mmCIF file of C-alpha atoms and ligand atoms in Angstrom:
data_model
loop_
_atom_site.group_PDB
_atom_site.id
_atom_site.type_symbol
_atom_site.label_atom_id
_atom_site.label_comp_id
_atom_site.label_asym_id
_atom_site.label_seq_id
_atom_site.Cartn_x
_atom_site.Cartn_y
_atom_site.Cartn_z
ATOM 1 C CA MET A 1 -17.951 26.407 31.388
ATOM 2 C CA SER A 2 -18.093 24.701 34.754
ATOM 3 C CA LYS A 3 -16.467 25.996 37.922
ATOM 4 C CA GLU A 4 -15.322 22.498 38.742
ATOM 5 C CA MET A 5 -11.587 22.235 39.355
ATOM 6 C CA TYR A 6 -9.473 19.518 37.757
ATOM 7 C CA SER A 7 -8.427 16.806 40.146
ATOM 8 C CA PHE A 8 -6.726 13.502 39.518
ATOM 9 C CA SER A 9 -4.974 11.421 42.121
ATOM 10 C CA VAL A 10 -2.036 9.739 40.422
ATOM 11 C CA GLU A 11 -1.324 7.758 43.578
ATOM 12 C CA GLU A 12 -4.666 6.022 43.319
ATOM 13 C CA TYR A 13 -3.197 4.221 40.308
ATOM 14 C CA MET A 14 0.564 4.220 40.810
ATOM 15 C CA ALA A 15 3.076 5.099 43.524
ATOM 16 C CA LYS A 16 4.622 8.524 42.985
ATOM 17 C CA ASP A 17 8.234 7.364 42.586
ATOM 18 C CA ARG A 18 7.152 4.918 39.904
ATOM 19 C CA PHE A 19 5.215 7.551 38.044
ATOM 20 C CA ASP A 20 8.194 9.925 38.264
ATOM 21 C CA LYS A 21 10.226 7.430 36.229
ATOM 22 C CA ILE A 22 7.580 7.505 33.529
ATOM 23 C CA LYS A 23 7.497 11.291 33.463
ATOM 24 C CA LYS A 24 11.255 11.224 32.991
ATOM 25 C CA LEU A 25 10.904 8.903 30.001
ATOM 26 C CA ALA A 26 8.320 11.299 28.587
ATOM 27 C CA LYS A 27 10.998 14.001 28.389
ATOM 28 C CA THR A 28 13.230 12.071 26.005
ATOM 29 C CA ASN A 29 10.990 9.709 24.012
ATOM 30 C CA GLU A 30 8.725 10.499 21.094
ATOM 31 C CA THR A 31 5.113 9.697 21.988
ATOM 32 C CA PRO A 32 3.066 7.591 21.938
ATOM 33 C CA PHE A 33 4.668 4.787 23.933
ATOM 34 C CA LEU A 34 3.686 2.286 26.587
ATOM 35 C CA VAL A 35 5.774 1.851 29.720
ATOM 36 C CA ILE A 36 5.533 -1.470 31.542
ATOM 37 C CA ASN A 37 6.887 -1.731 35.074
ATOM 38 C CA LEU A 38 7.908 -5.360 35.688
ATOM 39 C CA LYS A 39 7.894 -4.848 39.463
ATOM 40 C CA ILE A 40 4.155 -4.288 39.300
ATOM 41 C CA VAL A 41 3.667 -7.397 37.145
ATOM 42 C CA LYS A 42 5.541 -9.362 39.798
ATOM 43 C CA GLU A 43 3.468 -7.878 42.613
ATOM 44 C CA LYS A 44 0.212 -8.662 40.798
ATOM 45 C CA TYR A 45 1.240 -12.243 40.163
ATOM 46 C CA GLU A 46 2.342 -12.734 43.753
ATOM 47 C CA GLU A 47 -0.797 -11.158 45.144
ATOM 48 C CA LEU A 48 -2.971 -13.535 43.139
ATOM 49 C CA LYS A 49 -0.839 -16.540 44.095
ATOM 50 C CA ALA A 50 -1.024 -15.610 47.787
ATOM 51 C CA ASN A 51 -4.776 -15.105 47.693
ATOM 52 C CA MET A 52 -5.534 -18.306 45.790
ATOM 53 C CA PRO A 53 -2.758 -20.660 46.853
ATOM 54 C CA PHE A 54 -4.675 -23.730 45.731
ATOM 55 C CA ALA A 55 -4.986 -22.584 42.096
ATOM 56 C CA LYS A 56 -2.514 -23.208 39.298
ATOM 57 C CA ILE A 57 -1.930 -19.999 37.354
ATOM 58 C CA TYR A 58 -1.792 -20.091 33.547
ATOM 59 C CA TYR A 59 -1.026 -16.569 32.340
ATOM 60 C CA ALA A 60 -3.153 -15.754 29.271
ATOM 61 C CA ILE A 61 -0.370 -14.316 27.176
ATOM 62 C CA LYS A 62 -2.622 -12.481 24.740
ATOM 63 C CA ALA A 63 -3.064 -9.735 27.347
ATOM 64 C CA ASN A 64 0.564 -8.731 26.910
ATOM 65 C CA PRO A 65 2.925 -11.123 25.157
ATOM 66 C CA ALA A 66 6.175 -9.234 25.823
ATOM 67 C CA ASN A 67 9.076 -11.675 26.200
ATOM 68 C CA GLU A 68 10.227 -9.924 29.368
ATOM 69 C CA ILE A 69 6.824 -10.493 30.993
ATOM 70 C CA ILE A 70 6.709 -14.158 30.000
ATOM 71 C CA LYS A 71 10.259 -14.719 31.284
ATOM 72 C CA LEU A 72 9.500 -13.017 34.576
ATOM 73 C CA LEU A 73 6.299 -15.001 35.133
ATOM 74 C CA PHE A 74 8.076 -18.208 34.183
ATOM 75 C CA GLU A 75 10.707 -17.569 36.840
ATOM 76 C CA LEU A 76 7.936 -16.894 39.352
ATOM 77 C CA GLY A 77 6.447 -20.319 38.604
ATOM 78 C CA SER A 78 3.595 -19.435 36.267
ATOM 79 C CA ASN A 79 2.194 -21.698 33.594
ATOM 80 C CA PHE A 80 0.917 -20.313 30.287
ATOM 81 C CA ASP A 81 -2.261 -20.411 28.269
ATOM 82 C CA VAL A 82 -1.695 -20.044 24.530
ATOM 83 C CA ALA A 83 -4.291 -19.529 21.828
ATOM 84 C CA SER A 84 -2.313 -20.216 18.662
ATOM 85 C CA ILE A 85 0.717 -22.146 17.429
ATOM 86 C CA TYR A 86 2.509 -18.794 17.171
ATOM 87 C CA GLU A 87 2.056 -18.062 20.860
ATOM 88 C CA LEU A 88 3.076 -21.653 21.530
ATOM 89 C CA ASP A 89 6.320 -21.232 19.581
ATOM 90 C CA GLN A 90 7.054 -17.969 21.353
ATOM 91 C CA VAL A 91 6.632 -19.460 24.823
ATOM 92 C CA LEU A 92 8.595 -22.618 23.948
ATOM 93 C CA GLY A 93 11.304 -20.437 22.419
ATOM 94 C CA LEU A 94 11.738 -18.732 25.778
ATOM 95 C CA GLY A 95 12.526 -22.066 27.383
ATOM 96 C CA VAL A 96 9.178 -22.811 29.003
ATOM 97 C CA PRO A 97 8.706 -26.587 29.226
ATOM 98 C CA VAL A 98 5.719 -27.874 27.311
ATOM 99 C CA ASP A 99 4.045 -29.336 30.398
ATOM 100 C CA ARG A 100 3.551 -25.785 31.654
ATOM 101 C CA ILE A 101 1.501 -24.774 28.617
ATOM 102 C CA SER A 102 -2.150 -25.345 27.744
ATOM 103 C CA PHE A 103 -3.843 -24.735 24.397
ATOM 104 C CA GLY A 104 -6.832 -22.641 25.434
ATOM 105 C CA ASN A 105 -8.542 -21.762 22.173
ATOM 106 C CA THR A 106 -11.715 -23.620 21.197
ATOM 107 C CA ILE A 107 -11.198 -22.565 17.566
ATOM 108 C CA LYS A 108 -8.373 -24.577 16.016
ATOM 109 C CA LYS A 109 -7.270 -25.829 12.614
ATOM 110 C CA GLU A 110 -6.710 -29.559 12.569
ATOM 111 C CA LYS A 111 -3.124 -29.098 11.418
ATOM 112 C CA ASP A 112 -2.458 -26.751 14.327
ATOM 113 C CA ILE A 113 -3.696 -29.374 16.787
ATOM 114 C CA LYS A 114 -1.223 -31.794 15.223
ATOM 115 C CA TYR A 115 1.541 -29.187 15.452
ATOM 116 C CA ALA A 116 0.831 -28.583 19.127
ATOM 117 C CA PHE A 117 0.632 -32.310 19.856
ATOM 118 C CA ASP A 118 3.954 -32.931 18.079
ATOM 119 C CA LYS A 119 5.495 -30.236 20.292
ATOM 120 C CA GLY A 120 4.214 -32.103 23.332
ATOM 121 C CA ILE A 121 0.947 -30.383 24.253
ATOM 122 C CA ARG A 122 -1.369 -32.848 25.991
ATOM 123 C CA LEU A 123 -4.060 -30.544 27.352
ATOM 124 C CA PHE A 124 -6.689 -29.053 25.019
ATOM 125 C CA VAL A 125 -9.936 -27.185 25.442
ATOM 126 C CA THR A 126 -12.991 -27.867 23.313
ATOM 127 C CA ASP A 127 -16.658 -26.911 22.994
ATOM 128 C CA SER A 128 -17.842 -28.701 19.843
ATOM 129 C CA SER A 129 -18.004 -32.208 18.353
ATOM 130 C CA SER A 130 -16.100 -31.175 15.260
ATOM 131 C CA ASP A 131 -13.198 -29.838 17.315
ATOM 132 C CA LEU A 132 -13.311 -32.872 19.594
ATOM 133 C CA GLU A 133 -13.017 -35.171 16.591
ATOM 134 C CA LYS A 134 -10.072 -33.166 15.277
ATOM 135 C CA ILE A 135 -8.358 -33.505 18.656
ATOM 136 C CA SER A 136 -9.043 -37.234 18.718
ATOM 137 C CA ARG A 137 -7.477 -37.659 15.265
ATOM 138 C CA GLN A 138 -4.384 -35.521 15.906
ATOM 139 C CA ALA A 139 -3.783 -35.683 19.654
ATOM 140 C CA LYS A 140 -4.659 -39.217 20.711
ATOM 141 C CA GLY A 141 -4.817 -39.856 24.420
ATOM 142 C CA SER A 142 -4.723 -36.150 25.343
ATOM 143 C CA LYS A 143 -6.611 -34.636 28.199
ATOM 144 C CA VAL A 144 -9.520 -32.471 27.132
ATOM 145 C CA PHE A 145 -11.531 -29.952 29.095
ATOM 146 C CA PHE A 146 -14.892 -28.612 28.060
ATOM 147 C CA ARG A 147 -15.824 -24.962 27.996
ATOM 148 C CA LEU A 148 -19.160 -23.865 29.383
ATOM 149 C CA ILE A 149 -20.864 -20.863 27.867
ATOM 150 C CA THR A 150 -21.387 -17.813 30.095
ATOM 151 C CA GLU A 151 -23.544 -14.744 29.715
ATOM 152 C CA GLY A 152 -20.701 -12.319 30.218
ATOM 153 C CA SER A 153 -23.105 -9.938 31.933
ATOM 154 C CA GLY A 154 -21.414 -7.683 34.444
ATOM 155 C CA ALA A 155 -18.202 -7.714 32.415
ATOM 156 C CA ASP A 156 -16.825 -4.584 30.758
ATOM 157 C CA TRP A 157 -15.263 -6.689 28.001
ATOM 158 C CA PRO A 158 -17.520 -9.779 27.703
ATOM 159 C CA LEU A 159 -16.194 -12.910 26.027
ATOM 160 C CA SER A 160 -19.649 -14.432 25.883
ATOM 161 C CA LYS A 161 -21.514 -16.139 23.030
ATOM 162 C CA LYS A 162 -18.461 -16.833 20.897
ATOM 163 C CA PHE A 163 -17.092 -19.545 23.199
ATOM 164 C CA GLY A 164 -18.474 -22.439 25.126
ATOM 165 C CA ALA A 165 -21.576 -24.606 24.983
ATOM 166 C CA HIS A 166 -24.597 -25.132 27.196
ATOM 167 C CA PRO A 167 -24.389 -27.794 29.922
ATOM 168 C CA ASP A 168 -26.570 -30.337 28.084
ATOM 169 C CA LYS A 169 -24.312 -30.101 25.035
ATOM 170 C CA ILE A 170 -21.188 -30.327 27.196
ATOM 171 C CA TYR A 171 -22.617 -33.437 28.858
ATOM 172 C CA GLN A 172 -22.906 -35.108 25.436
ATOM 173 C CA LEU A 173 -19.396 -34.033 24.445
ATOM 174 C CA ILE A 174 -17.934 -35.512 27.610
ATOM 175 C CA LEU A 175 -19.588 -38.868 26.885
ATOM 176 C CA GLN A 176 -18.469 -38.643 23.249
ATOM 177 C CA SER A 177 -14.846 -38.003 24.247
ATOM 178 C CA LYS A 178 -14.678 -41.307 26.138
ATOM 179 C CA ASN A 179 -15.307 -43.143 22.875
ATOM 180 C CA LEU A 180 -12.677 -41.123 21.039
ATOM 181 C CA ASP A 181 -9.526 -42.171 22.849
ATOM 182 C CA LEU A 182 -9.366 -38.967 24.840
ATOM 183 C CA GLU A 183 -9.324 -38.347 28.575
ATOM 184 C CA PRO A 184 -12.249 -36.163 29.700
ATOM 185 C CA TYR A 185 -10.357 -34.164 32.265
ATOM 186 C CA GLY A 186 -12.332 -31.143 33.365
ATOM 187 C CA LEU A 187 -14.451 -28.107 32.660
ATOM 188 C CA SER A 188 -13.724 -24.477 31.963
ATOM 189 C CA PHE A 189 -15.493 -21.168 31.771
ATOM 190 C CA HIS A 190 -14.637 -17.489 31.459
ATOM 191 C CA VAL A 191 -17.035 -15.084 33.138
ATOM 192 C CA GLY A 192 -15.999 -12.200 30.862
ATOM 193 C CA SER A 193 -13.003 -9.930 31.099
ATOM 194 C CA GLN A 194 -12.989 -7.115 33.666
ATOM 195 C CA GLN A 195 -15.893 -8.861 35.348
ATOM 196 C CA ARG A 196 -17.205 -6.566 38.064
ATOM 197 C CA ASP A 197 -20.010 -8.822 39.302
ATOM 198 C CA ILE A 198 -18.343 -11.476 41.437
ATOM 199 C CA GLY A 199 -21.603 -13.455 41.605
ATOM 200 C CA GLN A 200 -20.989 -14.572 38.010
ATOM 201 C CA TRP A 201 -18.399 -17.069 39.238
ATOM 202 C CA ASP A 202 -20.951 -18.603 41.582
ATOM 203 C CA GLU A 203 -23.262 -19.473 38.718
ATOM 204 C CA SER A 204 -20.565 -21.077 36.576
ATOM 205 C CA ILE A 205 -19.088 -23.024 39.488
ATOM 206 C CA ALA A 206 -22.566 -24.364 40.248
ATOM 207 C CA GLN A 207 -22.875 -25.565 36.641
ATOM 208 C CA CYS A 208 -19.527 -27.323 36.982
ATOM 209 C CA LYS A 209 -20.695 -29.046 40.129
ATOM 210 C CA TYR A 210 -23.855 -30.206 38.354
ATOM 211 C CA LEU A 211 -21.874 -31.633 35.433
ATOM 212 C CA PHE A 212 -19.290 -33.307 37.677
ATOM 213 C CA GLU A 213 -22.164 -35.215 39.302
ATOM 214 C CA ALA A 214 -24.041 -35.928 36.083
ATOM 215 C CA VAL A 215 -21.105 -37.591 34.324
ATOM 216 C CA LYS A 216 -20.078 -39.435 37.485
ATOM 217 C CA GLU A 217 -23.278 -41.413 37.090
ATOM 218 C CA GLN A 218 -21.896 -42.490 33.711
ATOM 219 C CA GLY A 219 -18.636 -43.605 35.292
ATOM 220 C CA ILE A 220 -16.595 -40.539 34.328
ATOM 221 C CA LYS A 221 -14.644 -38.736 37.012
ATOM 222 C CA LEU A 222 -13.706 -35.202 36.059
ATOM 223 C CA LYS A 223 -10.676 -33.809 37.890
ATOM 224 C CA MET A 224 -10.259 -30.151 37.027
ATOM 225 C CA ILE A 225 -12.008 -26.787 36.760
ATOM 226 C CA ASN A 226 -10.406 -24.027 34.740
ATOM 227 C CA MET A 227 -11.968 -20.733 35.819
ATOM 228 C CA GLY A 228 -10.365 -18.572 33.125
ATOM 229 C CA GLY A 229 -9.759 -14.878 33.757
ATOM 230 C CA GLY A 230 -12.052 -11.977 34.563
ATOM 231 C CA PHE A 231 -10.074 -10.535 37.482
ATOM 232 C CA PRO A 232 -9.952 -6.742 37.510
ATOM 233 C CA GLY A 233 -7.617 -3.969 36.511
ATOM 234 C CA LYS A 234 -8.020 -0.514 38.039
ATOM 235 C CA TYR A 235 -10.009 1.561 35.543
ATOM 236 C CA LYS A 236 -12.437 4.432 36.052
ATOM 237 C CA ASN A 237 -15.429 2.162 36.696
ATOM 238 C CA PRO A 238 -14.904 0.875 40.218
ATOM 239 C CA ALA A 239 -14.248 -2.796 40.847
ATOM 240 C CA TYR A 240 -13.573 -4.587 44.119
ATOM 241 C CA ASP A 241 -9.974 -5.242 45.072
ATOM 242 C CA LEU A 242 -8.570 -8.631 44.191
ATOM 243 C CA PRO A 243 -8.775 -10.136 47.719
ATOM 244 C CA VAL A 244 -12.544 -9.590 47.699
ATOM 245 C CA TYR A 245 -12.760 -11.584 44.458
ATOM 246 C CA THR A 246 -10.560 -14.421 45.636
ATOM 247 C CA LYS A 247 -12.272 -14.704 49.004
ATOM 248 C CA GLU A 248 -15.727 -14.907 47.445
ATOM 249 C CA ILE A 249 -14.686 -17.301 44.674
ATOM 250 C CA THR A 250 -12.975 -19.558 47.197
ATOM 251 C CA ARG A 251 -16.161 -19.595 49.228
ATOM 252 C CA PHE A 252 -18.248 -20.524 46.163
ATOM 253 C CA LEU A 253 -15.869 -23.389 45.411
ATOM 254 C CA ASN A 254 -15.869 -24.728 48.957
ATOM 255 C CA GLU A 255 -19.645 -24.572 49.116
ATOM 256 C CA ASP A 256 -20.064 -26.618 45.938
ATOM 257 C CA PHE A 257 -17.204 -29.045 46.602
ATOM 258 C CA PRO A 258 -17.300 -29.576 50.365
ATOM 259 C CA GLU A 259 -15.585 -32.960 50.109
ATOM 260 C CA GLY A 260 -12.451 -31.328 48.644
ATOM 261 C CA LEU A 261 -11.684 -29.176 45.630
ATOM 262 C CA PRO A 262 -10.805 -30.606 42.254
ATOM 263 C CA GLU A 263 -7.632 -29.292 40.591
ATOM 264 C CA ILE A 264 -8.247 -25.577 40.041
ATOM 265 C CA ILE A 265 -6.709 -23.600 37.193
ATOM 266 C CA ILE A 266 -7.008 -19.856 36.623
ATOM 267 C CA GLU A 267 -5.935 -17.988 33.487
ATOM 268 C CA PRO A 268 -5.461 -14.354 34.425
ATOM 269 C CA GLY A 269 -4.379 -11.931 31.716
ATOM 270 C CA ARG A 270 -5.672 -8.457 32.431
ATOM 271 C CA SER A 271 -5.241 -8.473 36.209
ATOM 272 C CA ILE A 272 -1.556 -9.405 35.949
ATOM 273 C CA VAL A 273 -0.463 -6.703 33.515
ATOM 274 C CA ALA A 274 -3.085 -3.938 33.246
ATOM 275 C CA ASP A 275 -1.999 -1.859 36.247
ATOM 276 C CA ALA A 276 1.668 -2.218 35.274
ATOM 277 C CA GLY A 277 1.298 -0.069 32.157
ATOM 278 C CA VAL A 278 1.011 3.632 31.400
ATOM 279 C CA ILE A 279 0.729 5.017 27.878
ATOM 280 C CA VAL A 280 2.337 8.381 27.334
ATOM 281 C CA SER A 281 0.613 10.325 24.595
ATOM 282 C CA GLU A 282 0.449 13.903 23.408
ATOM 283 C CA ILE A 283 -2.331 16.230 22.348
ATOM 284 C CA VAL A 284 -2.003 16.761 18.601
ATOM 285 C CA LEU A 285 -4.872 19.169 18.133
ATOM 286 C CA ILE A 286 -7.754 20.822 19.978
ATOM 287 C CA SER A 287 -10.689 22.128 17.981
ATOM 288 C CA LYS A 288 -14.370 23.044 18.060
ATOM 289 C CA THR A 289 -16.734 22.264 15.211
ATOM 290 C CA SER A 290 -18.515 25.598 15.665
ATOM 291 C CA TYR A 291 -18.066 28.671 17.845
ATOM 292 C CA LEU A 292 -20.944 27.729 20.113
ATOM 293 C CA SER A 293 -20.255 23.997 20.275
ATOM 294 C CA PRO A 294 -20.224 22.979 23.957
ATOM 295 C CA TYR A 295 -17.422 20.472 23.509
ATOM 296 C CA LYS A 296 -13.841 20.638 22.440
ATOM 297 C CA TRP A 297 -12.478 17.837 20.333
ATOM 298 C CA VAL A 298 -9.137 16.712 21.664
ATOM 299 C CA TYR A 299 -7.121 14.607 19.218
ATOM 300 C CA LEU A 300 -4.358 12.485 20.727
ATOM 301 C CA ASP A 301 -1.444 10.822 18.954
ATOM 302 C CA ILE A 302 -2.850 7.437 20.012
ATOM 303 C CA GLY A 303 -6.233 5.984 19.077
ATOM 304 C CA LYS A 304 -8.249 2.857 18.457
ATOM 305 C CA PHE A 305 -5.792 1.540 15.879
ATOM 306 C CA SER A 306 -2.633 2.091 17.871
ATOM 307 C CA GLY A 307 -3.547 0.242 21.027
ATOM 308 C CA LEU A 308 -6.785 1.578 22.483
ATOM 309 C CA ILE A 309 -9.203 -0.811 20.787
ATOM 310 C CA GLU A 310 -10.859 -1.585 24.135
ATOM 311 C CA THR A 311 -12.488 1.830 23.914
ATOM 312 C CA LEU A 312 -14.891 0.186 21.404
ATOM 313 C CA ASP A 313 -18.367 1.054 22.652
ATOM 314 C CA GLU A 314 -16.468 2.975 25.359
ATOM 315 C CA SER A 315 -16.228 -0.345 27.202
ATOM 316 C CA ILE A 316 -13.022 0.232 29.082
ATOM 317 C CA LYS A 317 -12.603 3.699 30.548
ATOM 318 C CA TYR A 318 -8.976 4.441 31.233
ATOM 319 C CA PRO A 319 -7.936 6.890 33.938
ATOM 320 C CA ILE A 320 -6.344 9.791 32.020
ATOM 321 C CA TYR A 321 -4.059 12.366 33.580
ATOM 322 C CA ILE A 322 -2.852 15.723 32.332
ATOM 323 C CA GLU A 323 -0.315 17.759 34.268
ATOM 324 C CA LYS A 324 -2.349 20.927 34.490
ATOM 325 C CA SER A 325 -4.756 22.396 36.983
ATOM 326 C CA GLY A 326 -7.641 24.841 37.111
ATOM 327 C CA THR A 327 -11.228 24.724 35.939
ATOM 328 C CA VAL A 328 -12.373 21.960 33.625
ATOM 329 C CA SER A 329 -14.454 21.546 30.508
ATOM 330 C CA GLU A 330 -15.868 18.414 28.908
ATOM 331 C CA VAL A 331 -14.059 17.044 25.890
ATOM 332 C CA ILE A 332 -14.523 14.461 23.169
ATOM 333 C CA LEU A 333 -11.389 12.360 22.826
ATOM 334 C CA ALA A 334 -10.256 10.978 19.492
ATOM 335 C CA GLY A 335 -7.259 9.380 17.823
ATOM 336 C CA PRO A 336 -5.025 10.739 15.063
ATOM 337 C CA THR A 337 -6.038 8.632 12.048
ATOM 338 C CA CYS A 338 -8.251 9.526 9.073
ATOM 339 C CA ASP A 339 -10.961 7.096 10.115
ATOM 340 C CA SER A 340 -14.142 8.322 11.735
ATOM 341 C CA GLN A 341 -14.310 5.197 13.924
ATOM 342 C CA ASP A 342 -11.165 6.437 15.609
ATOM 343 C CA ILE A 343 -13.024 8.211 18.400
ATOM 344 C CA LEU A 344 -12.176 7.092 21.925
ATOM 345 C CA TYR A 345 -14.824 8.693 24.135
ATOM 346 C CA GLU A 346 -17.735 10.726 22.867
ATOM 347 C CA HIS A 347 -20.718 9.772 25.054
ATOM 348 C CA PHE A 348 -18.736 9.567 28.247
ATOM 349 C CA LYS A 349 -17.200 13.014 28.631
ATOM 350 C CA TYR A 350 -13.769 13.323 30.161
ATOM 351 C CA LYS A 351 -13.192 16.590 31.977
ATOM 352 C CA PHE A 352 -9.864 18.223 31.229
ATOM 353 C CA PRO A 353 -8.440 21.526 32.431
ATOM 354 C CA VAL A 354 -9.512 24.355 30.143
ATOM 355 C CA LYS A 355 -5.847 25.362 29.911
ATOM 356 C CA ILE A 356 -4.793 22.306 27.852
ATOM 357 C CA LYS A 357 -2.839 23.029 24.686
ATOM 358 C CA ASP A 358 -1.547 21.220 21.638
ATOM 359 C CA GLY A 359 1.620 19.370 22.618
ATOM 360 C CA ASP A 360 0.600 18.688 26.235
ATOM 361 C CA LYS A 361 1.488 15.221 27.493
ATOM 362 C CA VAL A 362 -1.383 12.904 28.343
ATOM 363 C CA TYR A 363 -0.841 9.905 30.637
ATOM 364 C CA ILE A 364 -3.228 7.000 30.151
ATOM 365 C CA PHE A 365 -3.144 4.682 33.167
ATOM 366 C CA THR A 366 -3.914 0.963 33.457
ATOM 367 C CA THR A 367 -2.875 0.276 29.869
ATOM 368 C CA GLY A 368 -0.602 -2.744 30.381
ATOM 369 C CA ALA A 369 -3.229 -5.208 29.093
ATOM 370 C CA TYR A 370 -4.770 -5.512 25.653
ATOM 371 C CA THR A 371 -3.100 -2.462 24.155
ATOM 372 C CA GLN A 372 0.262 -2.904 22.468
ATOM 373 C CA ALA A 373 -0.475 -6.321 20.938
ATOM 374 C CA TYR A 374 -3.644 -4.907 19.396
ATOM 375 C CA SER A 375 -1.971 -1.942 17.700
ATOM 376 C CA SER A 376 -2.011 -2.084 13.903
ATOM 377 C CA ILE A 377 1.250 -2.362 12.017
ATOM 378 C CA CYS A 378 0.942 0.840 9.980
ATOM 379 C CA PHE A 379 -2.582 2.160 9.478
ATOM 380 C CA ASN A 380 -2.181 5.625 7.953
ATOM 381 C CA GLY A 381 1.539 5.032 8.283
ATOM 382 C CA PHE A 382 1.488 5.242 12.077
ATOM 383 C CA PRO A 383 3.924 2.695 13.538
ATOM 384 C CA PRO A 384 2.788 0.118 16.101
ATOM 385 C CA LEU A 385 2.837 1.221 19.715
ATOM 386 C CA LYS A 386 6.333 1.224 21.217
ATOM 387 C CA MET A 387 6.819 -0.536 24.533
ATOM 388 C CA ILE A 388 9.465 0.407 27.074
ATOM 389 C CA ILE A 389 10.033 -2.101 29.868
ATOM 390 C CA ILE A 390 11.349 -0.868 33.199
ATOM 391 C CA GLU A 391 11.752 -2.253 36.698
HETATM 392 C C1 PLP B 401 -8.557 -13.859 27.228
HETATM 393 C C2 PLP B 401 -8.624 -15.105 28.004
HETATM 394 C C3 PLP B 401 -8.192 -15.121 29.330
HETATM 395 C C4 PLP B 401 -7.732 -13.890 30.067
HETATM 396 O O1 PLP B 401 -8.805 -13.168 30.554
HETATM 397 P P1 PLP B 401 -8.618 -11.841 31.444
HETATM 398 O O2 PLP B 401 -9.990 -11.384 31.714
HETATM 399 O O3 PLP B 401 -7.800 -10.903 30.640
HETATM 400 O O4 PLP B 401 -7.906 -12.228 32.673
HETATM 401 C C5 PLP B 401 -8.225 -16.325 29.995
HETATM 402 N N1 PLP B 401 -8.651 -17.456 29.407
HETATM 403 C C6 PLP B 401 -9.078 -17.470 28.129
HETATM 404 C C7 PLP B 401 -9.512 -18.755 27.531
HETATM 405 C C8 PLP B 401 -9.081 -16.305 27.391
HETATM 406 O O5 PLP B 401 -9.527 -16.316 26.131
#
């Protein structure tokens, strides 16, 4: 046992009065549940807007598709990036006009392209000839933008490999689109989610610059760069604050486009909602596999299947708080289901007070993004993660 004392600064992640409201909810609600504070969502949106005033924001709704969040961001002036006809219907159903929505998934059924076009969508992403041909058949005259592949290195949750194409392929697609009754409009990339290496934007912006020039020689003038997401939430692994990101990215853009920026779009998901959420959970069981085992297993009432899927490969490390003090010991954290994949952190050891007991509340910070929407509908009978929205 170590002599190290437990310390956790709640205020590093959330102001005390805001956290007090969550503790109050923990007294009367059955765990687990996620609390989203809309005030924080608003602050995050406004901070990004203020730091990148030249960029049009398209909130990537997959990060947290709660109606209340979409309505709030709509009122604040946000646009929306949807990835399926279901997200499209949801956003339209909330009264968002179709010209504030883009269809940002490179993987689409032809009939879904038609559906989106019939609803009025005129802006599509693509990264393959087959998809481009589908768009040209079902969405004549639309604007298309072309997604560049990125390495995703430096990102805690990379979106690499699966999306995008190399610049030489993109070059061909742009030329092809001209002959298909489509308007080649711009380029896009996503440097990987929770990207902690700001230099990754520099590389992708430079590729955009190169392609802008290359197709110009063929008489095609691209007008837009969509820089995707990648902006940070506040997890255990340190990332720079948002203004450092925006300042650097703005500099990269100005260096590559000194004669004036093209239209710039960003699609933040995580950075808008992550810090606004706290999951309240409870310790179900503490055990040791043998008397001399150095680690306790701590089983929570939330796991990989009820919202914490981003602990896969221990990629995202959430700040976790327990209201106890004293000396600490290292623990292995796991979820409640009968599936041996449902282990949250085994290699990275969280240090909890030795005094923890079954039934203690556990507060998992920075869980507003990519949690509730990922929770399964009833694996082992556990219901999907509840969400409580406060202001
Ligand atoms: C998921 C996704 C985003 C959001 O990324 P974050 O890193 O969560 O901000 C943006 N654009 C596209 C195309 C995405 O797939």
